[in-house]
């Protein structure tokens, strides 16, 4: 979708969505997921949600999903947040090469979804 619609078009929509929910998204999330959180922990949680929304709106996370190499970078970041070591450069390259043929299949799949 990023390749078809264009990164800037997608980012405008993402940024608009973030701004629409930002006034209280972190408050609602804290209440829904962590209703018994202490005040100082709630403030820390809310600051973290704001940091995540800022990072998404900045665009690099979204742009990373447009290419095989970007997807590998996103996967490696997720691995790190789960406590795994970073992938070796050769492994990152191998996964990216393995994902590249999927791009054309994804384009076909998107066409089918949009019909």
Backbone atoms as SQL, in Angstrom:
CREATE TABLE atoms (id INTEGER PRIMARY KEY, chain TEXT, resi INTEGER, resn TEXT, atom TEXT, x REAL, y REAL, z REAL);
INSERT INTO atoms VALUES
  (1, 'A', 1, 'UNK', 'N', 0.823, -1.185, 0.000),
  (2, 'A', 1, 'UNK', 'CA', 0.000, 0.000, 0.000),
  (3, 'A', 1, 'UNK', 'C', 0.870, 1.254, 0.000),
  (4, 'A', 2, 'UNK', 'N', 1.966, 1.227, 0.755),
  (5, 'A', 2, 'UNK', 'CA', 2.848, 2.391, 0.767),
  (6, 'A', 2, 'UNK', 'C', 3.404, 2.689, -0.617),
  (7, 'A', 3, 'UNK', 'N', 3.803, 1.631, -1.330),
  (8, 'A', 3, 'UNK', 'CA', 4.351, 1.848, -2.673),
  (9, 'A', 3, 'UNK', 'C', 3.273, 2.337, -3.631),
  (10, 'A', 4, 'UNK', 'N', 2.067, 1.846, -3.479),
  (11, 'A', 4, 'UNK', 'CA', 0.999, 2.212, -4.410),
  (12, 'A', 4, 'UNK', 'C', 0.453, 3.607, -4.129),
  (13, 'A', 5, 'UNK', 'N', 0.139, 3.882, -2.891),
  (14, 'A', 5, 'UNK', 'CA', -0.483, 5.155, -2.520),
  (15, 'A', 5, 'UNK', 'C', 0.559, 6.249, -2.362),
  (16, 'A', 6, 'UNK', 'N', 1.724, 5.864, -1.914),
  (17, 'A', 6, 'UNK', 'CA', 2.791, 6.829, -1.700),
  (18, 'A', 6, 'UNK', 'C', 2.963, 7.134, -0.228),
  (19, 'A', 7, 'UNK', 'N', 4.208, 7.206, 0.185),
  (20, 'A', 7, 'UNK', 'CA', 4.523, 7.410, 1.597),
  (21, 'A', 7, 'UNK', 'C', 3.910, 8.693, 2.139),
  (22, 'A', 8, 'UNK', 'N', 4.047, 9.792, 1.426),
  (23, 'A', 8, 'UNK', 'CA', 3.540, 11.065, 1.955),
  (24, 'A', 8, 'UNK', 'C', 2.036, 11.052, 2.133),
  (25, 'A', 9, 'UNK', 'N', 1.307, 10.414, 1.223),
  (26, 'A', 9, 'UNK', 'CA', -0.150, 10.317, 1.351),
  (27, 'A', 9, 'UNK', 'C', -0.513, 9.498, 2.592),
  (28, 'A', 10, 'UNK', 'N', 0.167, 8.383, 2.772),
  (29, 'A', 10, 'UNK', 'CA', -0.090, 7.546, 3.943),
  (30, 'A', 10, 'UNK', 'C', 0.282, 8.294, 5.220),
  (31, 'A', 11, 'UNK', 'N', 1.426, 8.969, 5.213),
  (32, 'A', 11, 'UNK', 'CA', 1.841, 9.704, 6.412),
  (33, 'A', 11, 'UNK', 'C', 0.872, 10.827, 6.765),
  (34, 'A', 12, 'UNK', 'N', 0.324, 11.506, 5.767),
  (35, 'A', 12, 'UNK', 'CA', -0.676, 12.543, 6.058),
  (36, 'A', 12, 'UNK', 'C', -1.876, 11.933, 6.775),
  (37, 'A', 13, 'UNK', 'N', -2.323, 10.770, 6.295),
  (38, 'A', 13, 'UNK', 'CA', -3.465, 10.096, 6.927),
  (39, 'A', 13, 'UNK', 'C', -3.109, 9.625, 8.334),
  (40, 'A', 14, 'UNK', 'N', -1.925, 9.050, 8.495),
  (41, 'A', 14, 'UNK', 'CA', -1.491, 8.580, 9.811),
  (42, 'A', 14, 'UNK', 'C', -1.386, 9.756, 10.778),
  (43, 'A', 15, 'UNK', 'N', -0.764, 10.831, 10.335),
  (44, 'A', 15, 'UNK', 'CA', -0.612, 12.007, 11.206),
  (45, 'A', 15, 'UNK', 'C', -1.963, 12.598, 11.584),
  (46, 'A', 16, 'UNK', 'N', -2.884, 12.628, 10.629),
  (47, 'A', 16, 'UNK', 'CA', -4.233, 13.120, 10.936),
  (48, 'A', 16, 'UNK', 'C', -4.925, 12.246, 11.966),
  (49, 'A', 17, 'UNK', 'N', -4.758, 10.946, 11.829),
  (50, 'A', 17, 'UNK', 'CA', -5.355, 10.009, 12.789),
  (51, 'A', 17, 'UNK', 'C', -4.754, 10.198, 14.173),
  (52, 'A', 18, 'UNK', 'N', -3.446, 10.355, 14.224),
  (53, 'A', 18, 'UNK', 'CA', -2.781, 10.553, 15.516),
  (54, 'A', 18, 'UNK', 'C', -3.272, 11.824, 16.183),
  (55, 'A', 19, 'UNK', 'N', -3.358, 12.894, 15.420),
  (56, 'A', 19, 'UNK', 'CA', -3.811, 14.152, 15.999),
  (57, 'A', 19, 'UNK', 'C', -5.260, 14.061, 16.462),
  (58, 'A', 20, 'UNK', 'N', -6.069, 13.252, 15.783),
  (59, 'A', 20, 'UNK', 'CA', -7.471, 13.102, 16.182),
  (60, 'A', 20, 'UNK', 'C', -7.614, 12.391, 17.525),
  (61, 'A', 21, 'UNK', 'N', -6.720, 11.450, 17.810),
  (62, 'A', 21, 'UNK', 'CA', -6.831, 10.698, 19.066),
  (63, 'A', 21, 'UNK', 'C', -5.896, 11.219, 20.155),
  (64, 'A', 22, 'UNK', 'N', -4.926, 12.024, 19.778),
  (65, 'A', 22, 'UNK', 'CA', -3.901, 12.447, 20.725),
  (66, 'A', 22, 'UNK', 'C', -4.441, 13.153, 21.971),
  (67, 'A', 23, 'UNK', 'N', -5.453, 13.971, 21.891),
  (68, 'A', 23, 'UNK', 'CA', -5.804, 14.690, 23.116),
  (69, 'A', 23, 'UNK', 'C', -5.984, 13.798, 24.343),
  (70, 'A', 24, 'UNK', 'N', -6.463, 12.578, 24.134),
  (71, 'A', 24, 'UNK', 'CA', -6.664, 11.736, 25.311),
  (72, 'A', 24, 'UNK', 'C', -6.398, 10.260, 25.060),
  (73, 'A', 25, 'UNK', 'N', -5.722, 9.927, 23.985),
  (74, 'A', 25, 'UNK', 'CA', -5.464, 8.512, 23.670),
  (75, 'A', 25, 'UNK', 'C', -4.711, 7.822, 24.792),
  (76, 'A', 26, 'UNK', 'N', -3.703, 8.470, 25.337),
  (77, 'A', 26, 'UNK', 'CA', -2.912, 7.832, 26.382),
  (78, 'A', 26, 'UNK', 'C', -3.710, 7.684, 27.681),
  (79, 'A', 27, 'UNK', 'N', -4.608, 8.637, 27.942),
  (80, 'A', 27, 'UNK', 'CA', -5.437, 8.517, 29.141),
  (81, 'A', 27, 'UNK', 'C', -6.387, 7.329, 29.004),
  (82, 'A', 28, 'UNK', 'N', -7.013, 7.232, 27.831),
  (83, 'A', 28, 'UNK', 'CA', -7.939, 6.112, 27.594),
  (84, 'A', 28, 'UNK', 'C', -7.200, 4.780, 27.635),
  (85, 'A', 29, 'UNK', 'N', -5.996, 4.731, 27.051),
  (86, 'A', 29, 'UNK', 'CA', -5.222, 3.484, 27.059),
  (87, 'A', 29, 'UNK', 'C', -4.856, 3.095, 28.485),
  (88, 'A', 30, 'UNK', 'N', -4.420, 4.053, 29.274),
  (89, 'A', 30, 'UNK', 'CA', -4.050, 3.760, 30.660),
  (90, 'A', 30, 'UNK', 'C', -5.256, 3.262, 31.446),
  (91, 'A', 31, 'UNK', 'N', -6.402, 3.888, 31.242),
  (92, 'A', 31, 'UNK', 'CA', -7.601, 3.467, 31.966),
  (93, 'A', 31, 'UNK', 'C', -8.041, 2.071, 31.543),
  (94, 'A', 32, 'UNK', 'N', -7.943, 1.778, 30.250),
  (95, 'A', 32, 'UNK', 'CA', -8.391, 0.482, 29.750),
  (96, 'A', 32, 'UNK', 'C', -7.440, -0.645, 30.135),
  (97, 'A', 33, 'UNK', 'N', -6.141, -0.408, 30.024),
  (98, 'A', 33, 'UNK', 'CA', -5.161, -1.480, 30.207),
  (99, 'A', 33, 'UNK', 'C', -4.572, -1.526, 31.599),
  (100, 'A', 34, 'UNK', 'N', -4.502, -0.361, 32.250),
  (101, 'A', 34, 'UNK', 'CA', -3.796, -0.286, 33.535),
  (102, 'A', 34, 'UNK', 'C', -4.589, 0.553, 34.535),
  (103, 'A', 35, 'UNK', 'N', -5.810, 0.150, 34.836),
  (104, 'A', 35, 'UNK', 'CA', -6.674, 1.014, 35.658),
  (105, 'A', 35, 'UNK', 'C', -6.152, 1.277, 37.064),
  (106, 'A', 36, 'UNK', 'N', -5.331, 0.395, 37.598),
  (107, 'A', 36, 'UNK', 'CA', -4.843, 0.557, 38.971),
  (108, 'A', 36, 'UNK', 'C', -3.438, 1.135, 39.050),
  (109, 'A', 37, 'UNK', 'N', -2.972, 1.723, 37.979),
  (110, 'A', 37, 'UNK', 'CA', -1.619, 2.253, 37.925),
  (111, 'A', 37, 'UNK', 'C', -1.477, 3.471, 38.841),
  (112, 'A', 38, 'UNK', 'N', -0.385, 3.514, 39.580),
  (113, 'A', 38, 'UNK', 'CA', -0.100, 4.664, 40.451),
  (114, 'A', 38, 'UNK', 'C', 0.073, 5.918, 39.602),
  (115, 'A', 39, 'UNK', 'N', -0.206, 7.068, 40.165),
  (116, 'A', 39, 'UNK', 'CA', -0.175, 8.334, 39.427),
  (117, 'A', 39, 'UNK', 'C', 1.154, 8.567, 38.719),
  (118, 'A', 40, 'UNK', 'N', 2.282, 8.355, 39.420),
  (119, 'A', 40, 'UNK', 'CA', 3.580, 8.609, 38.780),
  (120, 'A', 40, 'UNK', 'C', 3.842, 7.614, 37.649),
  (121, 'A', 41, 'UNK', 'N', 3.383, 6.369, 37.820),
  (122, 'A', 41, 'UNK', 'CA', 3.545, 5.381, 36.762),
  (123, 'A', 41, 'UNK', 'C', 2.634, 5.706, 35.584),
  (124, 'A', 42, 'UNK', 'N', 1.442, 6.218, 35.868),
  (125, 'A', 42, 'UNK', 'CA', 0.523, 6.622, 34.799),
  (126, 'A', 42, 'UNK', 'C', 1.145, 7.757, 33.976),
  (127, 'A', 43, 'UNK', 'N', 1.755, 8.721, 34.656),
  (128, 'A', 43, 'UNK', 'CA', 2.408, 9.830, 33.949),
  (129, 'A', 43, 'UNK', 'C', 3.526, 9.309, 33.057),
  (130, 'A', 44, 'UNK', 'N', 4.320, 8.373, 33.560),
  (131, 'A', 44, 'UNK', 'CA', 5.405, 7.789, 32.770),
  (132, 'A', 44, 'UNK', 'C', 4.828, 7.027, 31.570),
  (133, 'A', 45, 'UNK', 'N', 3.762, 6.275, 31.796),
  (134, 'A', 45, 'UNK', 'CA', 3.100, 5.552, 30.714),
  (135, 'A', 45, 'UNK', 'C', 2.595, 6.526, 29.648),
  (136, 'A', 46, 'UNK', 'N', 1.948, 7.587, 30.079),
  (137, 'A', 46, 'UNK', 'CA', 1.383, 8.552, 29.141),
  (138, 'A', 46, 'UNK', 'C', 2.480, 9.261, 28.344),
  (139, 'A', 47, 'UNK', 'N', 3.597, 9.583, 29.003),
  (140, 'A', 47, 'UNK', 'CA', 4.727, 10.181, 28.277),
  (141, 'A', 47, 'UNK', 'C', 5.249, 9.212, 27.218),
  (142, 'A', 48, 'UNK', 'N', 5.314, 7.930, 27.578),
  (143, 'A', 48, 'UNK', 'CA', 5.799, 6.920, 26.629),
  (144, 'A', 48, 'UNK', 'C', 4.847, 6.795, 25.441),
  (145, 'A', 49, 'UNK', 'N', 3.551, 6.810, 25.688),
  (146, 'A', 49, 'UNK', 'CA', 2.588, 6.761, 24.584),
  (147, 'A', 49, 'UNK', 'C', 2.786, 7.970, 23.673),
  (148, 'A', 50, 'UNK', 'N', 2.980, 9.146, 24.260),
  (149, 'A', 50, 'UNK', 'CA', 3.236, 10.341, 23.452),
  (150, 'A', 50, 'UNK', 'C', 4.506, 10.184, 22.615),
  (151, 'A', 51, 'UNK', 'N', 5.558, 9.615, 23.201),
  (152, 'A', 51, 'UNK', 'CA', 6.803, 9.393, 22.451),
  (153, 'A', 51, 'UNK', 'C', 6.560, 8.446, 21.275),
  (154, 'A', 52, 'UNK', 'N', 5.791, 7.403, 21.498),
  (155, 'A', 52, 'UNK', 'CA', 5.499, 6.449, 20.429),
  (156, 'A', 52, 'UNK', 'C', 4.698, 7.127, 19.322),
  (157, 'A', 53, 'UNK', 'N', 3.674, 7.900, 19.699),
  (158, 'A', 53, 'UNK', 'CA', 2.875, 8.606, 18.685),
  (159, 'A', 53, 'UNK', 'C', 3.739, 9.594, 17.901),
  (160, 'A', 54, 'UNK', 'N', 4.638, 10.292, 18.592),
  (161, 'A', 54, 'UNK', 'CA', 5.547, 11.220, 17.904),
  (162, 'A', 54, 'UNK', 'C', 6.434, 10.468, 16.912),
  (163, 'A', 55, 'UNK', 'N', 6.955, 9.332, 17.329),
  (164, 'A', 55, 'UNK', 'CA', 7.835, 8.548, 16.458),
  (165, 'A', 55, 'UNK', 'C', 7.078, 8.030, 15.237),
  (166, 'A', 56, 'UNK', 'N', 5.846, 7.590, 15.430),
  (167, 'A', 56, 'UNK', 'CA', 5.052, 7.128, 14.293),
  (168, 'A', 56, 'UNK', 'C', 4.787, 8.292, 13.336),
  (169, 'A', 57, 'UNK', 'N', 4.385, 9.432, 13.872),
  (170, 'A', 57, 'UNK', 'CA', 4.085, 10.598, 13.039),
  (171, 'A', 57, 'UNK', 'C', 5.321, 11.105, 12.302),
  (172, 'A', 58, 'UNK', 'N', 6.497, 10.927, 12.904),
  (173, 'A', 58, 'UNK', 'CA', 7.740, 11.375, 12.258),
  (174, 'A', 58, 'UNK', 'C', 7.925, 10.661, 10.918),
  (175, 'A', 59, 'UNK', 'N', 7.541, 9.406, 10.828),
  (176, 'A', 59, 'UNK', 'CA', 7.498, 8.741, 9.535),
  (177, 'A', 59, 'UNK', 'C', 8.446, 7.599, 9.277),
  (178, 'A', 60, 'UNK', 'N', 9.558, 7.509, 10.001),
  (179, 'A', 60, 'UNK', 'CA', 10.519, 6.442, 9.699),
  (180, 'A', 60, 'UNK', 'C', 9.945, 5.051, 9.944),
  (181, 'A', 61, 'UNK', 'N', 9.154, 4.891, 11.012),
  (182, 'A', 61, 'UNK', 'CA', 8.563, 3.578, 11.277),
  (183, 'A', 61, 'UNK', 'C', 7.660, 3.166, 10.129),
  (184, 'A', 62, 'UNK', 'N', 6.820, 4.079, 9.688),
  (185, 'A', 62, 'UNK', 'CA', 5.887, 3.772, 8.598),
  (186, 'A', 62, 'UNK', 'C', 6.658, 3.498, 7.314),
  (187, 'A', 63, 'UNK', 'N', 7.614, 4.355, 6.984),
  (188, 'A', 63, 'UNK', 'CA', 8.398, 4.191, 5.754),
  (189, 'A', 63, 'UNK', 'C', 9.126, 2.857, 5.728),
  (190, 'A', 64, 'UNK', 'N', 9.502, 2.363, 6.875),
  (191, 'A', 64, 'UNK', 'CA', 10.225, 1.104, 6.942),
  (192, 'A', 64, 'UNK', 'C', 9.464, -0.077, 6.379),
  (193, 'A', 65, 'UNK', 'N', 8.159, 0.020, 6.303),
  (194, 'A', 65, 'UNK', 'CA', 7.359, -1.093, 5.789),
  (195, 'A', 65, 'UNK', 'C', 7.224, -1.086, 4.272),
  (196, 'A', 66, 'UNK', 'N', 7.854, -0.141, 3.583),
  (197, 'A', 66, 'UNK', 'CA', 7.728, -0.035, 2.129),
  (198, 'A', 66, 'UNK', 'C', 8.707, -0.919, 1.375),
  (199, 'A', 67, 'UNK', 'N', 9.746, -1.398, 2.039),
  (200, 'A', 67, 'UNK', 'CA', 10.762, -2.206, 1.357),
  (201, 'A', 67, 'UNK', 'C', 11.111, -3.429, 2.197),
  (202, 'A', 68, 'UNK', 'N', 11.697, -4.414, 1.543),
  (203, 'A', 68, 'UNK', 'CA', 12.130, -5.621, 2.252),
  (204, 'A', 68, 'UNK', 'C', 13.162, -5.270, 3.318),
  (205, 'A', 69, 'UNK', 'N', 14.121, -4.419, 2.985),
  (206, 'A', 69, 'UNK', 'CA', 15.147, -4.030, 3.960),
  (207, 'A', 69, 'UNK', 'C', 14.523, -3.289, 5.138),
  (208, 'A', 70, 'UNK', 'N', 13.532, -2.474, 4.864),
  (209, 'A', 70, 'UNK', 'CA', 12.842, -1.753, 5.932),
  (210, 'A', 70, 'UNK', 'C', 12.077, -2.685, 6.853),
  (211, 'A', 71, 'UNK', 'N', 11.466, -3.701, 6.269),
  (212, 'A', 71, 'UNK', 'CA', 10.745, -4.683, 7.082),
  (213, 'A', 71, 'UNK', 'C', 11.719, -5.427, 7.987),
  (214, 'A', 72, 'UNK', 'N', 12.881, -5.765, 7.449),
  (215, 'A', 72, 'UNK', 'CA', 13.895, -6.435, 8.277),
  (216, 'A', 72, 'UNK', 'C', 14.304, -5.530, 9.436),
  (217, 'A', 73, 'UNK', 'N', 14.455, -4.251, 9.173),
  (218, 'A', 73, 'UNK', 'CA', 14.806, -3.311, 10.240),
  (219, 'A', 73, 'UNK', 'C', 13.715, -3.281, 11.306),
  (220, 'A', 74, 'UNK', 'N', 12.443, -3.262, 10.884),
  (221, 'A', 74, 'UNK', 'CA', 11.329, -3.275, 11.835),
  (222, 'A', 74, 'UNK', 'C', 11.340, -4.566, 12.642),
  (223, 'A', 75, 'UNK', 'N', 11.576, -5.702, 11.972),
  (224, 'A', 75, 'UNK', 'CA', 11.631, -6.995, 12.665),
  (225, 'A', 75, 'UNK', 'C', 12.763, -7.033, 13.685),
  (226, 'A', 76, 'UNK', 'N', 13.919, -6.501, 13.304),
  (227, 'A', 76, 'UNK', 'CA', 15.057, -6.507, 14.219),
  (228, 'A', 76, 'UNK', 'C', 14.780, -5.612, 15.427),
  (229, 'A', 77, 'UNK', 'N', 14.093, -4.504, 15.199),
  (230, 'A', 77, 'UNK', 'CA', 13.706, -3.641, 16.315),
  (231, 'A', 77, 'UNK', 'C', 12.758, -4.359, 17.266),
  (232, 'A', 78, 'UNK', 'N', 11.819, -5.091, 16.715),
  (233, 'A', 78, 'UNK', 'CA', 10.894, -5.866, 17.532),
  (234, 'A', 78, 'UNK', 'C', 11.639, -6.937, 18.316),
  (235, 'A', 79, 'UNK', 'N', 12.573, -7.595, 17.660),
  (236, 'A', 79, 'UNK', 'CA', 13.389, -8.606, 18.340),
  (237, 'A', 79, 'UNK', 'C', 14.097, -7.986, 19.549),
  (238, 'A', 80, 'UNK', 'N', 14.654, -6.796, 19.357),
  (239, 'A', 80, 'UNK', 'CA', 15.352, -6.122, 20.445),
  (240, 'A', 80, 'UNK', 'C', 14.427, -5.810, 21.610),
  (241, 'A', 81, 'UNK', 'N', 13.211, -5.348, 21.298),
  (242, 'A', 81, 'UNK', 'CA', 12.265, -5.034, 22.369),
  (243, 'A', 81, 'UNK', 'C', 11.813, -6.289, 23.112),
  (244, 'A', 82, 'UNK', 'N', 11.936, -7.434, 22.461),
  (245, 'A', 82, 'UNK', 'CA', 11.590, -8.699, 23.119),
  (246, 'A', 82, 'UNK', 'C', 12.779, -9.329, 23.833),
  (247, 'A', 83, 'UNK', 'N', 13.939, -8.661, 23.769),
  (248, 'A', 83, 'UNK', 'CA', 15.104, -9.132, 24.498),
  (249, 'A', 83, 'UNK', 'C', 16.078, -9.986, 23.699),
  (250, 'A', 84, 'UNK', 'N', 15.843, -10.129, 22.396),
  (251, 'A', 84, 'UNK', 'CA', 16.761, -10.895, 21.561),
  (252, 'A', 84, 'UNK', 'C', 17.897, -10.003, 21.078),
  (253, 'A', 85, 'UNK', 'N', 19.034, -10.612, 20.792),
  (254, 'A', 85, 'UNK', 'CA', 20.157, -9.862, 20.228),
  (255, 'A', 85, 'UNK', 'C', 19.808, -9.404, 18.820),
  (256, 'A', 86, 'UNK', 'N', 20.485, -8.345, 18.381),
  (257, 'A', 86, 'UNK', 'CA', 20.305, -7.866, 17.011),
  (258, 'A', 86, 'UNK', 'C', 20.750, -8.948, 16.034),
  (259, 'A', 87, 'UNK', 'N', 20.097, -8.988, 14.906),
  (260, 'A', 87, 'UNK', 'CA', 20.473, -9.947, 13.871),
  (261, 'A', 87, 'UNK', 'C', 21.834, -9.564, 13.298),
  (262, 'A', 88, 'UNK', 'N', 22.604, -10.551, 12.934),
  (263, 'A', 88, 'UNK', 'CA', 23.877, -10.300, 12.269),
  (264, 'A', 88, 'UNK', 'C', 23.602, -9.688, 10.899),
  (265, 'A', 89, 'UNK', 'N', 24.534, -8.893, 10.409),
  (266, 'A', 89, 'UNK', 'CA', 24.355, -8.231, 9.119),
  (267, 'A', 89, 'UNK', 'C', 24.035, -9.244, 8.018),
  (268, 'A', 90, 'UNK', 'N', 24.735, -10.370, 7.998),
  (269, 'A', 90, 'UNK', 'CA', 24.479, -11.386, 6.972),
  (270, 'A', 90, 'UNK', 'C', 23.063, -11.935, 7.087),
  (271, 'A', 91, 'UNK', 'N', 22.570, -12.106, 8.306),
  (272, 'A', 91, 'UNK', 'CA', 21.202, -12.601, 8.504),
  (273, 'A', 91, 'UNK', 'C', 20.181, -11.566, 8.052),
  (274, 'A', 92, 'UNK', 'N', 20.445, -10.302, 8.366),
  (275, 'A', 92, 'UNK', 'CA', 19.531, -9.226, 7.924),
  (276, 'A', 92, 'UNK', 'C', 19.440, -9.202, 6.403),
  (277, 'A', 93, 'UNK', 'N', 20.600, -9.294, 5.770),
  (278, 'A', 93, 'UNK', 'CA', 20.626, -9.282, 4.303),
  (279, 'A', 93, 'UNK', 'C', 19.910, -10.496, 3.733),
  (280, 'A', 94, 'UNK', 'N', 20.101, -11.668, 4.333),
  (281, 'A', 94, 'UNK', 'CA', 19.454, -12.889, 3.846),
  (282, 'A', 94, 'UNK', 'C', 17.935, -12.797, 3.966),
  (283, 'A', 95, 'UNK', 'N', 17.460, -12.260, 5.079),
  (284, 'A', 95, 'UNK', 'CA', 16.009, -12.115, 5.257),
  (285, 'A', 95, 'UNK', 'C', 15.454, -11.109, 4.251),
  (286, 'A', 96, 'UNK', 'N', 16.157, -10.013, 4.032),
  (287, 'A', 96, 'UNK', 'CA', 15.699, -9.014, 3.054),
  (288, 'A', 96, 'UNK', 'C', 15.617, -9.618, 1.655),
  (289, 'A', 97, 'UNK', 'N', 16.633, -10.371, 1.275),
  (290, 'A', 97, 'UNK', 'CA', 16.628, -11.017, -0.047),
  (291, 'A', 97, 'UNK', 'C', 15.455, -11.993, -0.150),
  (292, 'A', 98, 'UNK', 'N', 15.194, -12.728, 0.929),
  (293, 'A', 98, 'UNK', 'CA', 14.087, -13.680, 0.922),
  (294, 'A', 98, 'UNK', 'C', 12.729, -12.972, 0.833),
  (295, 'A', 99, 'UNK', 'N', 12.629, -11.758, 1.375),
  (296, 'A', 99, 'UNK', 'CA', 11.366, -11.017, 1.343),
  (297, 'A', 99, 'UNK', 'C', 11.111, -10.308, 0.015),
  (298, 'A', 100, 'UNK', 'N', 12.158, -9.995, -0.731),
  (299, 'A', 100, 'UNK', 'CA', 11.987, -9.211, -1.959),
  (300, 'A', 100, 'UNK', 'C', 10.972, -9.808, -2.931),
  (301, 'A', 101, 'UNK', 'N', 10.961, -11.129, -3.172),
  (302, 'A', 101, 'UNK', 'CA', 9.950, -11.676, -4.094),
  (303, 'A', 101, 'UNK', 'C', 8.518, -11.504, -3.591),
  (304, 'A', 102, 'UNK', 'N', 8.362, -11.331, -2.297),
  (305, 'A', 102, 'UNK', 'CA', 7.023, -11.177, -1.732),
  (306, 'A', 102, 'UNK', 'C', 6.414, -9.829, -2.123),
  (307, 'A', 103, 'UNK', 'N', 7.257, -8.840, -2.460),
  (308, 'A', 103, 'UNK', 'CA', 6.741, -7.521, -2.825),
  (309, 'A', 103, 'UNK', 'C', 5.759, -7.613, -3.987),
  (310, 'A', 104, 'UNK', 'N', 6.090, -8.362, -5.032),
  (311, 'A', 104, 'UNK', 'CA', 5.172, -8.461, -6.170),
  (312, 'A', 104, 'UNK', 'C', 3.906, -9.210, -5.778),
  (313, 'A', 105, 'UNK', 'N', 4.038, -10.219, -4.909),
  (314, 'A', 105, 'UNK', 'CA', 2.855, -10.934, -4.433),
  (315, 'A', 105, 'UNK', 'C', 1.979, -10.003, -3.591),
  (316, 'A', 106, 'UNK', 'N', 2.607, -9.147, -2.806),
  (317, 'A', 106, 'UNK', 'CA', 1.858, -8.191, -1.992),
  (318, 'A', 106, 'UNK', 'C', 1.104, -7.216, -2.884),
  (319, 'A', 107, 'UNK', 'N', 1.723, -6.790, -3.980),
  (320, 'A', 107, 'UNK', 'CA', 1.050, -5.886, -4.909),
  (321, 'A', 107, 'UNK', 'C', -0.195, -6.553, -5.490),
  (322, 'A', 108, 'UNK', 'N', -0.072, -7.823, -5.865),
  (323, 'A', 108, 'UNK', 'CA', -1.221, -8.564, -6.408),
  (324, 'A', 108, 'UNK', 'C', -2.295, -8.721, -5.330),
  (325, 'A', 109, 'UNK', 'N', -1.870, -9.057, -4.120),
  (326, 'A', 109, 'UNK', 'CA', -2.813, -9.202, -3.021),
  (327, 'A', 109, 'UNK', 'C', -3.555, -7.915, -2.721),
  (328, 'A', 110, 'UNK', 'N', -2.870, -6.794, -2.781),
  (329, 'A', 110, 'UNK', 'CA', -3.508, -5.507, -2.552),
  (330, 'A', 110, 'UNK', 'C', -4.552, -5.236, -3.620),
  (331, 'A', 111, 'UNK', 'N', -4.227, -5.534, -4.867),
  (332, 'A', 111, 'UNK', 'CA', -5.195, -5.350, -5.951),
  (333, 'A', 111, 'UNK', 'C', -6.459, -6.161, -5.682),
  (334, 'A', 112, 'UNK', 'N', -6.296, -7.394, -5.216),
  (335, 'A', 112, 'UNK', 'CA', -7.437, -8.250, -4.930),
  (336, 'A', 112, 'UNK', 'C', -8.276, -7.674, -3.777),
  (337, 'A', 113, 'UNK', 'N', -7.612, -7.163, -2.754),
  (338, 'A', 113, 'UNK', 'CA', -8.323, -6.582, -1.623),
  (339, 'A', 113, 'UNK', 'C', -9.109, -5.353, -2.059),
  (340, 'A', 114, 'UNK', 'N', -8.527, -4.545, -2.921),
  (341, 'A', 114, 'UNK', 'CA', -9.158, -3.295, -3.322),
  (342, 'A', 114, 'UNK', 'C', -10.276, -3.473, -4.339),
  (343, 'A', 115, 'UNK', 'N', -10.374, -4.645, -4.923),
  (344, 'A', 115, 'UNK', 'CA', -11.476, -4.886, -5.877),
  (345, 'A', 115, 'UNK', 'C', -12.776, -5.037, -5.187);
